[in-house]
Amino acid sequence: MTLAQKRPATPRLDNSFISKLQKQFPEIIPPAIAIAIFLGLWQLFAWLPGATLPGPIQVVQDTWVLIFWPFYDRGGIDKGLFWQIWASLQRVAISYTLAAVVGIGLGILIGVNKTMSKALDPLFQLLRTVPPLAWVPISLAALRQNEPAALFVIFITAIWPILINTAVGVTQIPQDYNNVAKVLQLSRKEYFFNILIPAALPYIFTGLRIAIGLAWLAIIAAEIVMSGIVGIGFFIWDAYQNNDVSEVILALVYIGVVGLLLDKFMAWLQNLILPAEQK
């Protein structure tokens, strides 16, 4: 009697990339469709008689050199978009870091000291409502140079959400935590690192995430009115002065993409640092 032998089952191909793509496919389609519709409508309006703004096709045709060669450097301010954005990001990084350090420090001080809070809150509420552009002439008059003036504009714009959210986070620490600290007789250092910072961290990250967007907006505004410096803001103003509207539109797209990436980075950092129960 002959026994039929089973053929070995063919191993199923486990492609992690394809599986991930299939999972993310439903999330990719809606924004892709929305972008396609937006570009289509934009192009249709650009073809209307009397339209003054170029459509997406013309923008690509006019700026293909900037798109495909973003790293060129001819000296001075004649640089590709990569170097323009890189110069702006460097200014944002410097001032944003300083704003984070000062904002978190002052926010903690105000949060734990009610007298300081009552004294400084009206001043902070007054200053935080001043638009970034309004700080430009003051910073130029005080600092006399474009670079430090631009850094100051970013700093003074970004500090307020960090400061205010940190102060709110400190004041919102549950009383039970403070009671436990008293029972355990924690030192100020132990209370700071084991109670205050962990409890206020979600509020601090909220302020940091808002501030990074404001800092990116502020540097664009500052660079537009500060002539002669490398940066995406001055690139926009220079392109407008030369009537290169397509270059202005392309720069706006890059600004939006960089702003989105900065926000996503802060969200990723928040998810990485915060405990699961605080997210």
PDB file of N, CA and C in Angstrom, residues 58-114:
ATOM      1  N   GLN A  58       2.550  75.884 -13.332  1.00  0.00           N
ATOM      2  CA  GLN A  58       3.474  76.973 -13.627  1.00  0.00           C
ATOM      3  C   GLN A  58       4.488  77.164 -12.502  1.00  0.00           C
ATOM      4  N   VAL A  59       4.054  76.952 -11.255  1.00  0.00           N
ATOM      5  CA  VAL A  59       4.982  77.085 -10.129  1.00  0.00           C
ATOM      6  C   VAL A  59       6.138  76.102 -10.270  1.00  0.00           C
ATOM      7  N   VAL A  60       5.820  74.857 -10.632  1.00  0.00           N
ATOM      8  CA  VAL A  60       6.874  73.851 -10.824  1.00  0.00           C
ATOM      9  C   VAL A  60       7.758  74.224 -12.003  1.00  0.00           C
ATOM     10  N   GLN A  61       7.160  74.702 -13.085  1.00  0.00           N
ATOM     11  CA  GLN A  61       7.945  75.097 -14.250  1.00  0.00           C
ATOM     12  C   GLN A  61       8.880  76.255 -13.938  1.00  0.00           C
ATOM     13  N   ASP A  62       8.406  77.219 -13.143  1.00  0.00           N
ATOM     14  CA  ASP A  62       9.214  78.406 -12.846  1.00  0.00           C
ATOM     15  C   ASP A  62      10.300  78.141 -11.800  1.00  0.00           C
ATOM     16  N   THR A  63      10.089  77.141 -10.957  1.00  0.00           N
ATOM     17  CA  THR A  63      10.996  76.945  -9.818  1.00  0.00           C
ATOM     18  C   THR A  63      11.685  75.580  -9.823  1.00  0.00           C
ATOM     19  N   TRP A  64      11.731  74.921 -10.967  1.00  0.00           N
ATOM     20  CA  TRP A  64      12.288  73.572 -10.992  1.00  0.00           C
ATOM     21  C   TRP A  64      13.755  73.560 -10.579  1.00  0.00           C
ATOM     22  N   VAL A  65      14.476  74.646 -10.824  1.00  0.00           N
ATOM     23  CA  VAL A  65      15.879  74.714 -10.392  1.00  0.00           C
ATOM     24  C   VAL A  65      15.960  74.717  -8.873  1.00  0.00           C
ATOM     25  N   LEU A  66      15.106  75.498  -8.206  1.00  0.00           N
ATOM     26  CA  LEU A  66      15.089  75.538  -6.744  1.00  0.00           C
ATOM     27  C   LEU A  66      14.640  74.208  -6.161  1.00  0.00           C
ATOM     28  N   ILE A  67      13.735  73.511  -6.851  1.00  0.00           N
ATOM     29  CA  ILE A  67      13.212  72.247  -6.347  1.00  0.00           C
ATOM     30  C   ILE A  67      14.275  71.143  -6.431  1.00  0.00           C
ATOM     31  N   PHE A  68      14.947  71.060  -7.564  1.00  0.00           N
ATOM     32  CA  PHE A  68      15.874  69.948  -7.797  1.00  0.00           C
ATOM     33  C   PHE A  68      17.315  70.256  -7.390  1.00  0.00           C
ATOM     34  N   TRP A  69      17.642  71.526  -7.163  1.00  0.00           N
ATOM     35  CA  TRP A  69      18.991  71.895  -6.703  1.00  0.00           C
ATOM     36  C   TRP A  69      18.890  72.800  -5.474  1.00  0.00           C
ATOM     37  N   PRO A  70      18.450  72.240  -4.347  1.00  0.00           N
ATOM     38  CA  PRO A  70      18.278  73.079  -3.145  1.00  0.00           C
ATOM     39  C   PRO A  70      19.576  73.378  -2.406  1.00  0.00           C
ATOM     40  N   PHE A  71      20.703  72.760  -2.829  1.00  0.00           N
ATOM     41  CA  PHE A  71      21.948  72.891  -2.073  1.00  0.00           C
ATOM     42  C   PHE A  71      22.954  73.853  -2.726  1.00  0.00           C
ATOM     43  N   TYR A  72      22.549  74.556  -3.770  1.00  0.00           N
ATOM     44  CA  TYR A  72      23.532  75.438  -4.414  1.00  0.00           C
ATOM     45  C   TYR A  72      23.867  76.611  -3.504  1.00  0.00           C
ATOM     46  N   ASP A  73      25.085  77.116  -3.641  1.00  0.00           N
ATOM     47  CA  ASP A  73      25.556  78.242  -2.821  1.00  0.00           C
ATOM     48  C   ASP A  73      26.472  79.108  -3.678  1.00  0.00           C
ATOM     49  N   ARG A  74      25.977  80.259  -4.066  1.00  0.00           N
ATOM     50  CA  ARG A  74      26.749  81.181  -4.895  1.00  0.00           C
ATOM     51  C   ARG A  74      27.344  82.330  -4.082  1.00  0.00           C
ATOM     52  N   GLY A  75      27.279  82.189  -2.765  1.00  0.00           N
ATOM     53  CA  GLY A  75      27.828  83.230  -1.898  1.00  0.00           C
ATOM     54  C   GLY A  75      26.798  84.278  -1.538  1.00  0.00           C
ATOM     55  N   GLY A  76      27.032  84.946  -0.411  1.00  0.00           N
ATOM     56  CA  GLY A  76      26.098  85.975   0.046  1.00  0.00           C
ATOM     57  C   GLY A  76      24.754  85.378   0.408  1.00  0.00           C
ATOM     58  N   ILE A  77      23.698  86.012  -0.073  1.00  0.00           N
ATOM     59  CA  ILE A  77      22.342  85.515   0.206  1.00  0.00           C
ATOM     60  C   ILE A  77      21.786  84.690  -0.951  1.00  0.00           C
ATOM     61  N   ASP A  78      22.605  84.484  -1.988  1.00  0.00           N
ATOM     62  CA  ASP A  78      22.168  83.700  -3.144  1.00  0.00           C
ATOM     63  C   ASP A  78      22.452  82.223  -2.869  1.00  0.00           C
ATOM     64  N   LYS A  79      21.534  81.597  -2.129  1.00  0.00           N
ATOM     65  CA  LYS A  79      21.693  80.200  -1.738  1.00  0.00           C
ATOM     66  C   LYS A  79      20.410  79.435  -2.037  1.00  0.00           C
ATOM     67  N   GLY A  80      20.531  78.114  -2.099  1.00  0.00           N
ATOM     68  CA  GLY A  80      19.373  77.259  -2.329  1.00  0.00           C
ATOM     69  C   GLY A  80      18.447  77.234  -1.130  1.00  0.00           C
ATOM     70  N   LEU A  81      17.264  76.661  -1.326  1.00  0.00           N
ATOM     71  CA  LEU A  81      16.250  76.656  -0.273  1.00  0.00           C
ATOM     72  C   LEU A  81      16.686  75.847   0.947  1.00  0.00           C
ATOM     73  N   PHE A  82      17.506  74.832   0.747  1.00  0.00           N
ATOM     74  CA  PHE A  82      17.984  74.078   1.910  1.00  0.00           C
ATOM     75  C   PHE A  82      18.749  74.989   2.859  1.00  0.00           C
ATOM     76  N   TRP A  83      19.652  75.804   2.315  1.00  0.00           N
ATOM     77  CA  TRP A  83      20.465  76.677   3.176  1.00  0.00           C
ATOM     78  C   TRP A  83      19.628  77.803   3.759  1.00  0.00           C
ATOM     79  N   GLN A  84      18.633  78.267   3.031  1.00  0.00           N
ATOM     80  CA  GLN A  84      17.736  79.298   3.558  1.00  0.00           C
ATOM     81  C   GLN A  84      16.974  78.760   4.771  1.00  0.00           C
ATOM     82  N   ILE A  85      16.405  77.556   4.630  1.00  0.00           N
ATOM     83  CA  ILE A  85      15.647  76.947   5.723  1.00  0.00           C
ATOM     84  C   ILE A  85      16.581  76.573   6.868  1.00  0.00           C
ATOM     85  N   TRP A  86      17.762  76.078   6.539  1.00  0.00           N
ATOM     86  CA  TRP A  86      18.723  75.693   7.571  1.00  0.00           C
ATOM     87  C   TRP A  86      19.124  76.892   8.430  1.00  0.00           C
ATOM     88  N   ALA A  87      19.346  78.055   7.804  1.00  0.00           N
ATOM     89  CA  ALA A  87      19.698  79.268   8.552  1.00  0.00           C
ATOM     90  C   ALA A  87      18.557  79.670   9.481  1.00  0.00           C
ATOM     91  N   SER A  88      17.322  79.580   8.991  1.00  0.00           N
ATOM     92  CA  SER A  88      16.169  79.917   9.832  1.00  0.00           C
ATOM     93  C   SER A  88      16.020  78.929  10.984  1.00  0.00           C
ATOM     94  N   LEU A  89      16.215  77.641  10.702  1.00  0.00           N
ATOM     95  CA  LEU A  89      16.096  76.627  11.755  1.00  0.00           C
ATOM     96  C   LEU A  89      17.164  76.801  12.825  1.00  0.00           C
ATOM     97  N   GLN A  90      18.343  77.233  12.449  1.00  0.00           N
ATOM     98  CA  GLN A  90      19.391  77.477  13.440  1.00  0.00           C
ATOM     99  C   GLN A  90      18.982  78.599  14.389  1.00  0.00           C
ATOM    100  N   ARG A  91      18.419  79.658  13.847  1.00  0.00           N
ATOM    101  CA  ARG A  91      17.962  80.761  14.701  1.00  0.00           C
ATOM    102  C   ARG A  91      16.840  80.279  15.626  1.00  0.00           C
ATOM    103  N   VAL A  92      15.931  79.497  15.073  1.00  0.00           N
ATOM    104  CA  VAL A  92      14.837  78.973  15.890  1.00  0.00           C
ATOM    105  C   VAL A  92      15.375  78.087  16.995  1.00  0.00           C
ATOM    106  N   ALA A  93      16.344  77.230  16.684  1.00  0.00           N
ATOM    107  CA  ALA A  93      16.896  76.310  17.683  1.00  0.00           C
ATOM    108  C   ALA A  93      17.540  77.067  18.836  1.00  0.00           C
ATOM    109  N   ILE A  94      18.287  78.106  18.532  1.00  0.00           N
ATOM    110  CA  ILE A  94      18.971  78.880  19.578  1.00  0.00           C
ATOM    111  C   ILE A  94      17.957  79.574  20.483  1.00  0.00           C
ATOM    112  N   SER A  95      17.065  80.325  19.881  1.00  0.00           N
ATOM    113  CA  SER A  95      16.123  81.122  20.677  1.00  0.00           C
ATOM    114  C   SER A  95      15.080  80.247  21.358  1.00  0.00           C
ATOM    115  N   TYR A  96      14.652  79.179  20.687  1.00  0.00           N
ATOM    116  CA  TYR A  96      13.652  78.287  21.279  1.00  0.00           C
ATOM    117  C   TYR A  96      14.221  77.573  22.506  1.00  0.00           C
ATOM    118  N   THR A  97      15.472  77.140  22.419  1.00  0.00           N
ATOM    119  CA  THR A  97      16.109  76.495  23.571  1.00  0.00           C
ATOM    120  C   THR A  97      16.201  77.460  24.740  1.00  0.00           C
ATOM    121  N   LEU A  98      16.615  78.696  24.464  1.00  0.00           N
ATOM    122  CA  LEU A  98      16.696  79.697  25.526  1.00  0.00           C
ATOM    123  C   LEU A  98      15.321  80.003  26.100  1.00  0.00           C
ATOM    124  N   ALA A  99      14.312  80.091  25.236  1.00  0.00           N
ATOM    125  CA  ALA A  99      12.946  80.349  25.701  1.00  0.00           C
ATOM    126  C   ALA A  99      12.432  79.198  26.554  1.00  0.00           C
ATOM    127  N   ALA A 100      12.794  77.962  26.191  1.00  0.00           N
ATOM    128  CA  ALA A 100      12.360  76.806  26.978  1.00  0.00           C
ATOM    129  C   ALA A 100      12.976  76.831  28.367  1.00  0.00           C
ATOM    130  N   VAL A 101      14.271  77.123  28.444  1.00  0.00           N
ATOM    131  CA  VAL A 101      14.963  77.149  29.742  1.00  0.00           C
ATOM    132  C   VAL A 101      14.397  78.255  30.629  1.00  0.00           C
ATOM    133  N   VAL A 102      14.303  79.468  30.080  1.00  0.00           N
ATOM    134  CA  VAL A 102      13.809  80.602  30.866  1.00  0.00           C
ATOM    135  C   VAL A 102      12.324  80.429  31.178  1.00  0.00           C
ATOM    136  N   GLY A 103      11.543  79.980  30.196  1.00  0.00           N
ATOM    137  CA  GLY A 103      10.100  79.833  30.394  1.00  0.00           C
ATOM    138  C   GLY A 103       9.762  78.788  31.442  1.00  0.00           C
ATOM    139  N   ILE A 104      10.429  77.645  31.397  1.00  0.00           N
ATOM    140  CA  ILE A 104      10.162  76.603  32.385  1.00  0.00           C
ATOM    141  C   ILE A 104      10.607  77.062  33.773  1.00  0.00           C
ATOM    142  N   GLY A 105      11.768  77.708  33.849  1.00  0.00           N
ATOM    143  CA  GLY A 105      12.253  78.198  35.142  1.00  0.00           C
ATOM    144  C   GLY A 105      11.325  79.228  35.762  1.00  0.00           C
ATOM    145  N   LEU A 106      10.917  80.225  34.980  1.00  0.00           N
ATOM    146  CA  LEU A 106      10.005  81.255  35.495  1.00  0.00           C
ATOM    147  C   LEU A 106       8.624  80.670  35.785  1.00  0.00           C
ATOM    148  N   GLY A 107       8.190  79.742  34.944  1.00  0.00           N
ATOM    149  CA  GLY A 107       6.886  79.126  35.174  1.00  0.00           C
ATOM    150  C   GLY A 107       6.831  78.371  36.488  1.00  0.00           C
ATOM    151  N   ILE A 108       7.898  77.642  36.811  1.00  0.00           N
ATOM    152  CA  ILE A 108       7.952  76.931  38.095  1.00  0.00           C
ATOM    153  C   ILE A 108       7.974  77.918  39.248  1.00  0.00           C
ATOM    154  N   LEU A 109       8.762  78.985  39.105  1.00  0.00           N
ATOM    155  CA  LEU A 109       8.846  79.992  40.164  1.00  0.00           C
ATOM    156  C   LEU A 109       7.485  80.637  40.420  1.00  0.00           C
ATOM    157  N   ILE A 110       6.784  80.973  39.359  1.00  0.00           N
ATOM    158  CA  ILE A 110       5.475  81.602  39.503  1.00  0.00           C
ATOM    159  C   ILE A 110       4.450  80.609  40.046  1.00  0.00           C
ATOM    160  N   GLY A 111       4.568  79.348  39.615  1.00  0.00           N
ATOM    161  CA  GLY A 111       3.616  78.353  40.059  1.00  0.00           C
ATOM    162  C   GLY A 111       3.692  78.042  41.539  1.00  0.00           C
ATOM    163  N   VAL A 112       4.892  78.088  42.112  1.00  0.00           N
ATOM    164  CA  VAL A 112       5.054  77.748  43.532  1.00  0.00           C
ATOM    165  C   VAL A 112       4.968  78.964  44.434  1.00  0.00           C
ATOM    166  N   ASN A 113       5.052  80.157  43.858  1.00  0.00           N
ATOM    167  CA  ASN A 113       5.042  81.375  44.660  1.00  0.00           C
ATOM    168  C   ASN A 113       3.846  82.232  44.246  1.00  0.00           C
ATOM    169  N   LYS A 114       2.813  82.272  45.074  1.00  0.00           N
ATOM    170  CA  LYS A 114       1.602  83.017  44.734  1.00  0.00           C
ATOM    171  C   LYS A 114       1.845  84.521  44.660  1.00  0.00           C
TER     172      LYS A 114
END
